[in-house]
Coordinates of N, CA and C in Angstrom, one line a residue:
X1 N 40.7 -15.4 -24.5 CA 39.5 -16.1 -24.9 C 39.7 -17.0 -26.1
X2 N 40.9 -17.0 -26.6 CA 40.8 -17.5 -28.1 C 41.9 -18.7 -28.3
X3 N 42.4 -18.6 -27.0 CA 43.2 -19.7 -26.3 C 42.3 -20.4 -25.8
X4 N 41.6 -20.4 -25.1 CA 40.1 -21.3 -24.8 C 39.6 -21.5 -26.0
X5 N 39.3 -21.0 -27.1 CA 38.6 -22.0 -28.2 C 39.4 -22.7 -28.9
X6 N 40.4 -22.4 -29.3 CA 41.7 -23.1 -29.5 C 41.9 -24.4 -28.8
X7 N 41.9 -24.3 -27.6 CA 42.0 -25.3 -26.9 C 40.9 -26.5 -27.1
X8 N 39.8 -25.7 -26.7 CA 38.9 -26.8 -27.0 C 38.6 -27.7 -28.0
X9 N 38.6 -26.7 -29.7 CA 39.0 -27.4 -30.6 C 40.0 -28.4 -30.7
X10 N 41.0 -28.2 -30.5 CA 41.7 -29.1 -30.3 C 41.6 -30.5 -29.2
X11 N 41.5 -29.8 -28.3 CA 41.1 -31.4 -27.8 C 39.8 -32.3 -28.3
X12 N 38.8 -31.7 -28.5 CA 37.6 -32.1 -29.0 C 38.5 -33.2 -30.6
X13 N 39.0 -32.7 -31.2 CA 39.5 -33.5 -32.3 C 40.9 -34.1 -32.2
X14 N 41.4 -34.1 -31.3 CA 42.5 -34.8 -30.3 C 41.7 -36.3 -29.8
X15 N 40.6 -35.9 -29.4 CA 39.5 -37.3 -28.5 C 38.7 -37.7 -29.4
X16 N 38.6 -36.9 -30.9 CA 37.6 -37.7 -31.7 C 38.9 -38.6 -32.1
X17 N 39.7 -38.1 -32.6 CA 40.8 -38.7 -33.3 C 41.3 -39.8 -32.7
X18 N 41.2 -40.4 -31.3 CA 41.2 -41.1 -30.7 C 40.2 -42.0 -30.9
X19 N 39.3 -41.3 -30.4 CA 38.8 -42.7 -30.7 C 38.2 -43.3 -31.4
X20 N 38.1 -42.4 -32.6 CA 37.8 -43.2 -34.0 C 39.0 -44.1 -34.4
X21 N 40.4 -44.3 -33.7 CA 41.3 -44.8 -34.2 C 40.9 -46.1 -33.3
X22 N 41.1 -46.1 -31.9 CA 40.2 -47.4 -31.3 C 39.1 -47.8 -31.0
X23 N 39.0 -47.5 -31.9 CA 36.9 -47.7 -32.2 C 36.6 -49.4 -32.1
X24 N 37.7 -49.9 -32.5 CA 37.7 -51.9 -32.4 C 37.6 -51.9 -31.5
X25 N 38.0 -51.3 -30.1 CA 38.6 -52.0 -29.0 C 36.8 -51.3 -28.0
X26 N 36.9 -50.2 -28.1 CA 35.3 -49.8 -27.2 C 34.3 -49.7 -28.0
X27 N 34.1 -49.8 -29.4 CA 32.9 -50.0 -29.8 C 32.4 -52.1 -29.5
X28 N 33.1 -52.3 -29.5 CA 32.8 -54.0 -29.3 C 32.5 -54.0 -27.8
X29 N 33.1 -53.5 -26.8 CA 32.6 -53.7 -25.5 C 31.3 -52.9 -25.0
X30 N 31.1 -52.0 -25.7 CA 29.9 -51.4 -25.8 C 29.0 -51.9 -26.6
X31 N 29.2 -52.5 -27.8 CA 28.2 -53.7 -28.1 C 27.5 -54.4 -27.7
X32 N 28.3 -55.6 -27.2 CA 28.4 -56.2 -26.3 C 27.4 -55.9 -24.9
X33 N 27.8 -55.0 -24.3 CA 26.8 -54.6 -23.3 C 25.4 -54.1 -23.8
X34 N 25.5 -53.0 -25.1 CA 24.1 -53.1 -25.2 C 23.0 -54.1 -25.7
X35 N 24.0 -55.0 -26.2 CA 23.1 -56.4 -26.5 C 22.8 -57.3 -25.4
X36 N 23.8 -57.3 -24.6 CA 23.2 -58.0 -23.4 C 22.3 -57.5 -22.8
X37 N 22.4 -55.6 -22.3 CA 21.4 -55.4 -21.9 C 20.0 -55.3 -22.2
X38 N 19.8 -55.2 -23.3 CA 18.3 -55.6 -24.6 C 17.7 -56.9 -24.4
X39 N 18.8 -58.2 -24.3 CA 18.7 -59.2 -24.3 C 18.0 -59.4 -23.1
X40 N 18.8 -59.0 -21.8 CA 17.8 -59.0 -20.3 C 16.7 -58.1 -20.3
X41 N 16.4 -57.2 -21.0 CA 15.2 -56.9 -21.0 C 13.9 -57.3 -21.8
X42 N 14.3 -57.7 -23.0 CA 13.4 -58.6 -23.9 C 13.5 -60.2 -22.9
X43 N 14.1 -60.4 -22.2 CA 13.8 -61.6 -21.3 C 13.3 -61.5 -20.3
X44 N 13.4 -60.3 -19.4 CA 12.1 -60.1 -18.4 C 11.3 -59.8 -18.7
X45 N 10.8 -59.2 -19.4 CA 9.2 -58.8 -19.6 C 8.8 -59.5 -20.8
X46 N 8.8 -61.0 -20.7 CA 8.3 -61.8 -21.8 C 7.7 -63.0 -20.4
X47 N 7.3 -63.8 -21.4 CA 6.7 -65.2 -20.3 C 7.7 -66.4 -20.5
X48 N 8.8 -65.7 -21.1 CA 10.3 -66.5 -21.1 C 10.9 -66.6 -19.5
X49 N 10.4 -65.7 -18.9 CA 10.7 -65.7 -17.1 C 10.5 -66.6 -16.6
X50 N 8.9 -66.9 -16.8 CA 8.4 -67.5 -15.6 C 9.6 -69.3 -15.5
X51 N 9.8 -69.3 -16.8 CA 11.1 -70.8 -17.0 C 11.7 -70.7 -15.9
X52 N 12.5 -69.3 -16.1 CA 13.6 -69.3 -14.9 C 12.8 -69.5 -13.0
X53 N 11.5 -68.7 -13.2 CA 11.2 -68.8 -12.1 C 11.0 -70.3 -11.6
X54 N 10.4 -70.7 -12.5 CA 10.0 -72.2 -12.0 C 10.8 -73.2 -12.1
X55 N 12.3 -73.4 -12.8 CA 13.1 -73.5 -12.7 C 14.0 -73.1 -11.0
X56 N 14.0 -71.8 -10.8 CA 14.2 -71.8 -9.6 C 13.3 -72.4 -8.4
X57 N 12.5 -72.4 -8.7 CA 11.6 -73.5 -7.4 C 11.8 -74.7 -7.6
X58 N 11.7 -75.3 -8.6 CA 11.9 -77.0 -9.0 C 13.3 -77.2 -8.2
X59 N 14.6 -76.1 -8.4 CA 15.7 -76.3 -8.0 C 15.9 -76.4 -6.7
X60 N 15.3 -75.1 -6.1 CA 15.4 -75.4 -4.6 C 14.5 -76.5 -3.7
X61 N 13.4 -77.2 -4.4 CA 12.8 -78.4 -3.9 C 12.9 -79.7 -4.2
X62 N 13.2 -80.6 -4.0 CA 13.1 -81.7 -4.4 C 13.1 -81.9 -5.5
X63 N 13.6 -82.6 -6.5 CA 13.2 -82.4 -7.6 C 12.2 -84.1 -8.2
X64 N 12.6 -85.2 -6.8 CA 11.4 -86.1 -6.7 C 9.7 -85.7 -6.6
X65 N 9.0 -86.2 -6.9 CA 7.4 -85.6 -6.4 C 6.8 -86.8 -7.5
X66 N 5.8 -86.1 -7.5 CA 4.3 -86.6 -7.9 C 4.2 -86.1 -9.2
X67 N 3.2 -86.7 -10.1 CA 3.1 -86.2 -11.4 C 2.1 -84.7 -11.4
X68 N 1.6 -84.6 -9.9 CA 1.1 -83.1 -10.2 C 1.9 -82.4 -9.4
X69 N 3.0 -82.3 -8.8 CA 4.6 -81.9 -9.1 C 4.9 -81.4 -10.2
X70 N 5.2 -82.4 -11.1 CA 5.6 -82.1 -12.6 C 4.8 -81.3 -13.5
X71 N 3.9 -81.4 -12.9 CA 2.8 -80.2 -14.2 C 3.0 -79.1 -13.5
X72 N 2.9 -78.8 -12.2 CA 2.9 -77.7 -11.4 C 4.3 -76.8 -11.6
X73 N 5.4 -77.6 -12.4 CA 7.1 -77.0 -12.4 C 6.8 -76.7 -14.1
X74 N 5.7 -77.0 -15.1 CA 5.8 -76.9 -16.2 C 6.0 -78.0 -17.0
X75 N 5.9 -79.4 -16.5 CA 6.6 -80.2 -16.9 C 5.9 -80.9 -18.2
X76 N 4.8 -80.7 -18.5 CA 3.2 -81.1 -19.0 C 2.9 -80.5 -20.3
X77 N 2.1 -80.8 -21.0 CA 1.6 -80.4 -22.5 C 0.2 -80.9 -23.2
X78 N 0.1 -80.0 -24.3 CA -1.1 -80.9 -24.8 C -1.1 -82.3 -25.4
X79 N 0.5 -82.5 -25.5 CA 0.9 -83.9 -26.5 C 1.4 -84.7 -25.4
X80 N 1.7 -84.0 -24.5 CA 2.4 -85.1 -22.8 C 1.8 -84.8 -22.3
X81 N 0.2 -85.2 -21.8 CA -0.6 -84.8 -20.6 C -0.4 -85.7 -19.1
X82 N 0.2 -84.8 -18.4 CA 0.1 -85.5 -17.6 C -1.0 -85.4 -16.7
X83 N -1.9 -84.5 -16.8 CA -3.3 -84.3 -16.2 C -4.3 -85.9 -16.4
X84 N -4.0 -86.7 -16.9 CA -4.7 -87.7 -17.1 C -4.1 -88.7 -15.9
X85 N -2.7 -88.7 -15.6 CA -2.2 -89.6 -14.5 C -2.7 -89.0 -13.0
X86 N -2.7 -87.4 -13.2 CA -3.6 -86.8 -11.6 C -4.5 -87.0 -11.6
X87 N -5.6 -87.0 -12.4 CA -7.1 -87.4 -12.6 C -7.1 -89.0 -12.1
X88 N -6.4 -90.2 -13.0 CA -6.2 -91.6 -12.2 C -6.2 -91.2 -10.9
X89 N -5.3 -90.4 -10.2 CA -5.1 -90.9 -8.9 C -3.7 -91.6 -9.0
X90 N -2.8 -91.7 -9.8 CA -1.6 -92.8 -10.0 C -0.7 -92.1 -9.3
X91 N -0.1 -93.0 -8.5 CA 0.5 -92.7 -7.1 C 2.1 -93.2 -7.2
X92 N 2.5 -93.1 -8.9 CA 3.9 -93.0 -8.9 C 4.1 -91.8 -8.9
X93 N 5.5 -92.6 -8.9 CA 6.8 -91.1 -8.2 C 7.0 -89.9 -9.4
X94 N 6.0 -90.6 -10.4 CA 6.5 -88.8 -11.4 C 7.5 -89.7 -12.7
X95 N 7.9 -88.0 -13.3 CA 9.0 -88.7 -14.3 C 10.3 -88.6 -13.3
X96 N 11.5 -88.8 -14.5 CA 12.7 -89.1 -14.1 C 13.5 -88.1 -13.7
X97 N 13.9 -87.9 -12.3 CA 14.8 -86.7 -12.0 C 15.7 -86.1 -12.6
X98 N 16.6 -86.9 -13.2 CA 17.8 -86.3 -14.3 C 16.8 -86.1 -15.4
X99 N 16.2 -86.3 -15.9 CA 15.6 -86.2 -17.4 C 14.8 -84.4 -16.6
X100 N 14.2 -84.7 -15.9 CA 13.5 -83.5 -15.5 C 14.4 -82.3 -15.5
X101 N 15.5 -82.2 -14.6 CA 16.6 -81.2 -14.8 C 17.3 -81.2 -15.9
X102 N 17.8 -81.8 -16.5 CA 18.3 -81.8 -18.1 C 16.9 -80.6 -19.0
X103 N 15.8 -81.1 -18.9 CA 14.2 -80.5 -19.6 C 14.5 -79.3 -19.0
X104 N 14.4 -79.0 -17.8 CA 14.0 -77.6 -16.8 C 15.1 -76.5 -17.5
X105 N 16.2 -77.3 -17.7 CA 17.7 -76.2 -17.9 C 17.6 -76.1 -19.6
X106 N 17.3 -77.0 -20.3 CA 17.3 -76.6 -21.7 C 16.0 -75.4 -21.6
X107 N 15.3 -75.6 -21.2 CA 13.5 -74.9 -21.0 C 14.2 -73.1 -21.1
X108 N 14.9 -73.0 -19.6 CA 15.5 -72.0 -19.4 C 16.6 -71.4 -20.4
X109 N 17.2 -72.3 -20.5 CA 18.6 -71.6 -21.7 C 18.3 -71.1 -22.8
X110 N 17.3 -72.0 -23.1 CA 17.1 -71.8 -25.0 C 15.6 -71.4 -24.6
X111 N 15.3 -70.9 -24.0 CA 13.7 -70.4 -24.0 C 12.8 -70.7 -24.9
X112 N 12.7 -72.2 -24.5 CA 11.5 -73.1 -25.1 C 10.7 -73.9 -24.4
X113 N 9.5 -73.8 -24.8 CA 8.4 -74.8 -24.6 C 8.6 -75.7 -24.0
X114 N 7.9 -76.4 -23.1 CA 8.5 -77.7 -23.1 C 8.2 -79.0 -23.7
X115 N 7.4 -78.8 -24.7 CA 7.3 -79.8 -26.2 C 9.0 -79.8 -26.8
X116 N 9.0 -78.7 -26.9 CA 10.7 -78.6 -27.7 C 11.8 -78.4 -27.0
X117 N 11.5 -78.5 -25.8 CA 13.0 -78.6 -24.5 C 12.7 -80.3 -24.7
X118 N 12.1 -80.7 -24.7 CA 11.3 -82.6 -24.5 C 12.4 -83.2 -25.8
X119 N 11.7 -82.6 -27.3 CA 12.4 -83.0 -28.7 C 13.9 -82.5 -28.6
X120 N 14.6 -81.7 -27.6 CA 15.8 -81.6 -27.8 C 16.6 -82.4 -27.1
X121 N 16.0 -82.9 -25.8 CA 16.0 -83.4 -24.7 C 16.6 -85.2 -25.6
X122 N 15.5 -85.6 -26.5 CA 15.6 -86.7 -26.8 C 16.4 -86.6 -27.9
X123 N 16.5 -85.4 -28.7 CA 17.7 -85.9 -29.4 C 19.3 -85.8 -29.2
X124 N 19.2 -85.1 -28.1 CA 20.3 -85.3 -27.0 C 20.9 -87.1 -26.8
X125 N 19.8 -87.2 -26.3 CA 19.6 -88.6 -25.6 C 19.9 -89.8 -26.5
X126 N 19.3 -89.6 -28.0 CA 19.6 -90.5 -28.9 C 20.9 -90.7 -29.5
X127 N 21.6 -89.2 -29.4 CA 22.9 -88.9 -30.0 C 24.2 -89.3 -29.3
X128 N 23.5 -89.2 -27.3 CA 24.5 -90.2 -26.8 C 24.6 -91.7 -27.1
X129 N 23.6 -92.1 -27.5 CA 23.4 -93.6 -27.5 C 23.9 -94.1 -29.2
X130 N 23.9 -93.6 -29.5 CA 24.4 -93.8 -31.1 C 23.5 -94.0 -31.8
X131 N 22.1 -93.5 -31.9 CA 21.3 -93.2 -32.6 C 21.0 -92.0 -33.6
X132 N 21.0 -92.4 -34.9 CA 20.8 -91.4 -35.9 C 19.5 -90.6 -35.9
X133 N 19.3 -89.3 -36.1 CA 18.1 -88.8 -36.2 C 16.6 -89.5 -36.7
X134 N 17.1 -90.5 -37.8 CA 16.0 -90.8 -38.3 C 15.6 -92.4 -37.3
X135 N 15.9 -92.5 -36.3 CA 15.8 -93.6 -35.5 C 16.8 -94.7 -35.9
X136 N 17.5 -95.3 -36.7 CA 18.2 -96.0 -36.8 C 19.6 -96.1 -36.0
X137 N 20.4 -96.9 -35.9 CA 21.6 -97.0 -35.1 C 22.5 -96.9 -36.3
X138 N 24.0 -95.7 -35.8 CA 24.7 -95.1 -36.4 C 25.9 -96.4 -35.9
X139 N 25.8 -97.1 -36.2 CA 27.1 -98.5 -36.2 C 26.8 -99.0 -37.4
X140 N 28.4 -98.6 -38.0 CA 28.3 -99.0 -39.3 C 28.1 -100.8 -39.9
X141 N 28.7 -101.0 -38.5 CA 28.4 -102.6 -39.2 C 26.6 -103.2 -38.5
X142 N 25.6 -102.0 -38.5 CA 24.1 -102.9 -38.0 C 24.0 -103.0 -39.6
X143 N 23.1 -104.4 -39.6 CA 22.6 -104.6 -41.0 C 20.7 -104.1 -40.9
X144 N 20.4 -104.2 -41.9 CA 18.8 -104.2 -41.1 C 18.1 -104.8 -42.6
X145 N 17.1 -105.8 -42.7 CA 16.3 -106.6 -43.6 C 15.0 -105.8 -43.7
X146 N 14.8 -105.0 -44.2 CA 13.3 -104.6 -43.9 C 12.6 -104.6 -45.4

């Protein structure tokens, strides 16, 4: 019997001593997972989903349509109404399909609004073009008279 607790003691601080020595190596991957796992769950049961959901519809349909298309995928705001173009009756094709997927995927990734997928969207957009934050052009040789 005293070979059995012997034993066990020992192993028991045999496997602590283990693994307090590589604690770098499985405490990081067990991090790791418990963060991600938290992270997927603070993302499903938020109204950070419905992005992905509607993102997945936008994806699998067309991503051309109508401007009550684009409200209907989230595309709309109180500062971008596009409720006033359906109310017209205006019988263009919507906004821009790349601009719309570029919006949809920032929307999703960074789980934001689409006021602020829109403002990231554009300063994307300005930063390819050589435009400085403050609207001015980042070429050193533009002059400007104002």
């Amino acid at each position: 019997m005293a070979y059995l607790l012997y034993s066990l003691v020992f192993i028991t601080l045999l496997s602590g001593t283990l693994l307090y020595l590589l604690r770098a190596h499985w405490l990081a991957s067990f991090t790791y997972q418990a963060n991600d796992l938290a992270s997927r769950l603070r993302y499903t049961f938020t109204r950070e989903y419905i992005y992905s959901l509607l993102s997945e519809v936008t994806s699998s349909s067309s991503t051309s349509g109508s401007f009550r298309d684009d409200m209907e995928a989230g595309l709309s705001s109180s500062t971008f109404n596009l409720g006033e173009n359906v109310e017209a009756g205006d019988g263009r094709a919507g906004l821009d399909d790349a601009a719309k997927r570029e919006i949809l995927g920032i929307m999703k990734a960074r789980r934001m609004d689409f006021d602020q997928a829109r403002r990231v969207y554009m300063e994307r957009r300005f930063e390819r073009n050589g435009i400085g934050a403050d609207g001015r052009p980042r070429d050193p040789k533009f002059v400007s008279f104002s």
